[in-house]
Amino acid sequence: MTGSILTKQIIDLDKTREIYKDASASYKSRIVICAGTGCMANGAMSIYNKFREVIYERGLKVAVMLDKEEHKEDDRCDNDFLLVESGCQGFCQMGPLVTLYPQKILYTKVKTSDVEEIVDRTLIKNEYVDRLLYECPDSKHHVRDMDKIPFYERQNRIMLKLCGHINVHDADEYIANGGYFMARKSVLEMTDTQICKEILDSGLRGRGGGGFPTGRKWDLTRINESDVKYVICNGDEGDPGAFMDRCVMEGNPHSVLEGMIIAAMAVNATKGYVYVRTEYPLAVSRLKTAIRTARENGILGEHIFGSDRSFDIEVMEGAGAFVCGEETALIASIEGKRGMPSIKPPFPAEKGLFGKPTVINNVETLATVPVILEMGAEEYRKLGTETSKGTKTFALTGHVANTGLIEVPFGTTLREIVGEIGGGVIDDDGNNCGVDFKAVQIGGPSGGCLTQEHLDLPLDYDNLRDVGAMVGSGGLVVMNQNTCMVQIARFFMQFTQNESCGKCVVCREGTRQMLALLDDIIEGRADAATLDLLEELANTVKIGSLCGLGKTAPNPVLSTLKYFRDEYIAHVYNKRCPTGNCDALKTYRVIVEKCKACGLCARKCPVDAIEGSKGVPYVINIEKCIRCGACYTACKFDAIVKG
Amino acid sequence: MRNDFPVKFDRVCEVLDKHKCDPNKLIAILQEVQEEYKYLPEDIMTYIATALGISPGSVFGVATFYSHFTLEPKGKYVIKVCDGTACHVRKSEEILKVLEKELGLSGRKKTSDDMIFTLETVACLGACGLAPVVVVNDEVHGSMTKEKTIELLNRIREQEKQENNK
Ligand SMILES: Cc1cc2nc3c(=O)[nH]c(=O)nc-3n(C[C@H](O)[C@H](O)[C@H](O)COP(=O)(O)O)c2cc1C
Ligand code: FES
């Protein structure tokens, strides 16, 4: 491949940025349609097409890709508007979202039938369409400046900033916003030790769960001499209830590549892999396109940025196994084997992919790297807490008014996240009930739950570990008062039991037995010994398992046992589920005041467990009752309750 | 049957050639083969093993380890109900029950006899903001309710009927 440097064009970042600035100044408005998964499912693409249609109908012109030709002064503006598809803007609950710049207007829940009005009133006459603006639930006030919407105002979006803003189909937009400048700097101006030091100084810790200092990890790989080294980006995102990495890979794939280039320069690697889970086909195709574009511009491949360094990246699609998120399992999977973890040491930094020193980092960790170099370690360190620097993204879901993707500095409290950004907890019918939640599950199947008493705990790696939870990948699932915590523990146990790879006995059999014990509790077969046995087993699995999956699998059980022991006790001793969710423990009862003694329930009962006569309220015989619920559904007066 | 054998193996060969028969690319090869055949037929897996110079057991081992691979053909419409945490707390189970009842399928029997429907659960599709989520052949349907699920099913059935009438 010698000589390719002569033929391949190398992008001039400064010039690209300059041209872009000039060109974008010539548009009256920039219309950003959120094309994240949430908005897409709600019809974002038909809104996009409708905009094109309506603007043409009005005799105006709209470009879908910034026109970067250098125009002469007099005919500069060929187009009136620029219409772009962006990655996820985070506010999924309010989608489809349409944002207009420079006005900074955010229109929510837009329908195709609203598009004409937006074009005629906002784009042409510069008026607001109030009904589409975000309405504050309390004050009923319409927010005109999107930065003032509480959901965004309380966040600190530095890593996600470009994700919901730039055109996903135009790499130049990334460059125009400073993209690849830091990759170039790392290739041309910095030494490997300098890069490692800068990242170490920034205090960046891995965002994939473990929280290991990234600078240290890089340095450990750097010092291992080898002709070949690898950088792997872990995009397996297996935690159910988390989707941050997906949004970054789909909405700003170049930032992931840039982080990988910088990592490669720090450890002197020549080849990189992005491992993406199979459930994310869009992320796979966006990354592949981004890699192609980067190669065409001399950013990846041989002689990057005209230097004598080479680095190339390949995308590897996972095949559906949670355990492959674990680094040694992931490496086995890239090598084409069953994705089973192996014992550490040796760590990947010594012997990783194909036996060579390997750096493996999470998507978010890598996407944060260019941001750190740009801000400088000093500046970045100012965000966050003593032990956890910077910002963290969370996927906020479950029983919360504003579900979506958020980024906040470490140290933010649950009260701020759930109450202010999330807009409060909702009950099963969607009514808002402030911060009256039961628990928040953080860290997915490896994590634990936080309760009311943790509302004001500053969230960071160490505080969470101390209360038996973990940052994990950053899934934050809010649960309202109607949620049965034993069932939640069972849910996670079922998940880890399914996903246990089977290599070590403690994890394989232990999770199965724990699941069986939880089933006993939920189905009313538990006795006095069950809880002790469960706890003992949980601690055994925790200590005896080979990899992180087994070591953390008991966490949801232990943490619910710690904070919601009452609920377990009610299930075991009183054979009652306090939230009335466990079918086998439900008892049915007639409310005397409401019963009209019509006798319908008695006729519906398949086992004749209901007795009564005309004029006298009916009674359910608990001994005979098989808890089928037929009476409950039959009663026209809501006179039968379960629980 | 005999006649389509050469054609059948032609396509595997293309995939194998593309990956230069590299055993490290086994997962990518199986993915592409599954894309072609919609599942992994046993004879094809044996063929791949021979071509890569590894034992059929290793190929079979990889194919059964990952949930993405299927050794049985699937229906025309693959309905996936998300049972990730976010969907679970928003009652995805009720939706699964409705679908099981409507389609006469269960955890054990996943594909209907006429090969029209396959019903599966998956752990998180990464669309948790829209929980609960149902995906039909890669098309995401968010904020599902029991009613919306039945509507969706009826739409598919209607479409299927029209295609048959053509
Ligand atoms: C069972 C299990 C699942 C994991 N899943 C993921 C995952 O989905 N994504 C991820 O980035 N890290 C995951 N990890 C953590 C990785 O092993 C590894 O620590 C991480 O990718 C390192 O990157 P970081 O230092 O940037 O966090 C998982 C670990 C375990 C034990
Ligand atoms: S939990 Fe269902 S999409 Fe994430």
GROMACS .gro file of N, CA, C and O and ligand atoms in nm, chain A residues 239-243 397, chain B residues 82-88 122-133, ligand 2:
model
  104
  239ASP      N    1  -2.758  -0.442   2.904
  239ASP     CA    2  -2.848  -0.410   3.014
  239ASP      C    3  -2.987  -0.375   2.960
  239ASP      O    4  -3.002  -0.277   2.889
  240PRO      N    5  -3.089  -0.457   2.993
  240PRO     CA    6  -3.221  -0.425   2.942
  240PRO      C    7  -3.272  -0.300   3.014
  240PRO      O    8  -3.275  -0.298   3.136
  241GLY      N    9  -3.308  -0.200   2.941
  241GLY     CA   10  -3.350  -0.076   3.006
  241GLY      C   11  -3.248   0.033   2.986
  241GLY      O   12  -3.257   0.139   3.045
  242ALA      N   13  -3.148   0.008   2.901
  242ALA     CA   14  -3.048   0.111   2.872
  242ALA      C   15  -3.033   0.125   2.722
  242ALA      O   16  -3.037   0.026   2.650
  243PHE      N   17  -3.020   0.248   2.675
  243PHE     CA   18  -3.006   0.267   2.530
  243PHE      C   19  -2.918   0.387   2.496
  243PHE      O   20  -2.929   0.445   2.390
  397THR      N   21  -3.629   0.560   3.232
  397THR     CA   22  -3.749   0.493   3.179
  397THR      C   23  -3.835   0.441   3.294
  397THR      O   24  -3.803   0.461   3.410
  725CYS      N   25  -4.086  -0.705   2.361
  725CYS     CA   26  -3.973  -0.671   2.446
  725CYS      C   27  -4.007  -0.702   2.591
  725CYS      O   28  -4.113  -0.664   2.640
  726ASP      N   29  -3.919  -0.775   2.657
  726ASP     CA   30  -3.936  -0.797   2.799
  726ASP      C   31  -3.813  -0.747   2.874
  726ASP      O   32  -3.762  -0.809   2.966
  727GLY      N   33  -3.765  -0.632   2.831
  727GLY     CA   34  -3.658  -0.564   2.905
  727GLY      C   35  -3.719  -0.499   3.029
  727GLY      O   36  -3.840  -0.499   3.047
  728THR      N   37  -3.634  -0.444   3.114
  728THR     CA   38  -3.683  -0.390   3.240
  728THR      C   39  -3.789  -0.282   3.222
  728THR      O   40  -3.893  -0.283   3.287
  729ALA      N   41  -3.759  -0.189   3.133
  729ALA     CA   42  -3.850  -0.077   3.115
  729ALA      C   43  -3.985  -0.125   3.064
  729ALA      O   44  -4.091  -0.082   3.111
  730CYS      N   45  -3.981  -0.217   2.969
  730CYS     CA   46  -4.106  -0.270   2.914
  730CYS      C   47  -4.176  -0.356   3.018
  730CYS      O   48  -4.298  -0.355   3.029
  731HIS      N   49  -4.099  -0.431   3.094
  731HIS     CA   50  -4.157  -0.519   3.194
  731HIS      C   51  -4.236  -0.440   3.298
  731HIS      O   52  -4.349  -0.476   3.331
  765VAL      N   53  -3.784  -1.070   2.361
  765VAL     CA   54  -3.643  -1.030   2.358
  765VAL      C   55  -3.615  -0.941   2.478
  765VAL      O   56  -3.706  -0.879   2.534
  766ALA      N   57  -3.490  -0.934   2.516
  766ALA     CA   58  -3.452  -0.850   2.628
  766ALA      C   59  -3.402  -0.718   2.575
  766ALA      O   60  -3.290  -0.707   2.531
  767CYS      N   61  -3.487  -0.621   2.576
  767CYS     CA   62  -3.454  -0.483   2.540
  767CYS      C   63  -3.410  -0.462   2.396
  767CYS      O   64  -3.310  -0.514   2.350
  768LEU      N   65  -3.488  -0.380   2.329
  768LEU     CA   66  -3.457  -0.346   2.192
  768LEU      C   67  -3.394  -0.208   2.184
  768LEU      O   68  -3.368  -0.155   2.077
  769GLY      N   69  -3.373  -0.147   2.300
  769GLY     CA   70  -3.313  -0.015   2.302
  769GLY      C   71  -3.410   0.094   2.263
  769GLY      O   72  -3.372   0.200   2.215
  770ALA      N   73  -3.539   0.069   2.282
  770ALA     CA   74  -3.638   0.172   2.253
  770ALA      C   75  -3.721   0.195   2.379
  770ALA      O   76  -3.841   0.216   2.374
  771CYS      N   77  -3.653   0.190   2.493
  771CYS     CA   78  -3.721   0.188   2.623
  771CYS      C   79  -3.807   0.312   2.646
  771CYS      O   80  -3.901   0.308   2.725
  772GLY      N   81  -3.775   0.422   2.579
  772GLY     CA   82  -3.855   0.542   2.593
  772GLY      C   83  -3.998   0.519   2.548
  772GLY      O   84  -4.089   0.593   2.583
  773LEU      N   85  -4.018   0.415   2.467
  773LEU     CA   86  -4.151   0.388   2.409
  773LEU      C   87  -4.219   0.269   2.475
  773LEU      O   88  -4.314   0.215   2.422
  774ALA      N   89  -4.165   0.225   2.588
  774ALA     CA   90  -4.214   0.102   2.650
  774ALA      C   91  -4.365   0.106   2.673
  774ALA      O   92  -4.418   0.212   2.705
  775PRO      N   93  -4.433  -0.009   2.660
  775PRO     CA   94  -4.382  -0.137   2.609
  775PRO      C   95  -4.376  -0.144   2.457
  775PRO      O   96  -4.458  -0.083   2.389
  776VAL      N   97  -4.278  -0.219   2.409
  776VAL     CA   98  -4.247  -0.218   2.267
  776VAL      C   99  -4.272  -0.356   2.204
  776VAL      O  100  -4.239  -0.458   2.263
  811FES     S1  101  -3.684  -0.246   2.790
  811FES    FE1  102  -3.804  -0.272   2.615
  811FES     S2  103  -3.703  -0.151   2.472
  811FES    FE2  104  -3.573  -0.142   2.643
   0.00000   0.00000   0.00000
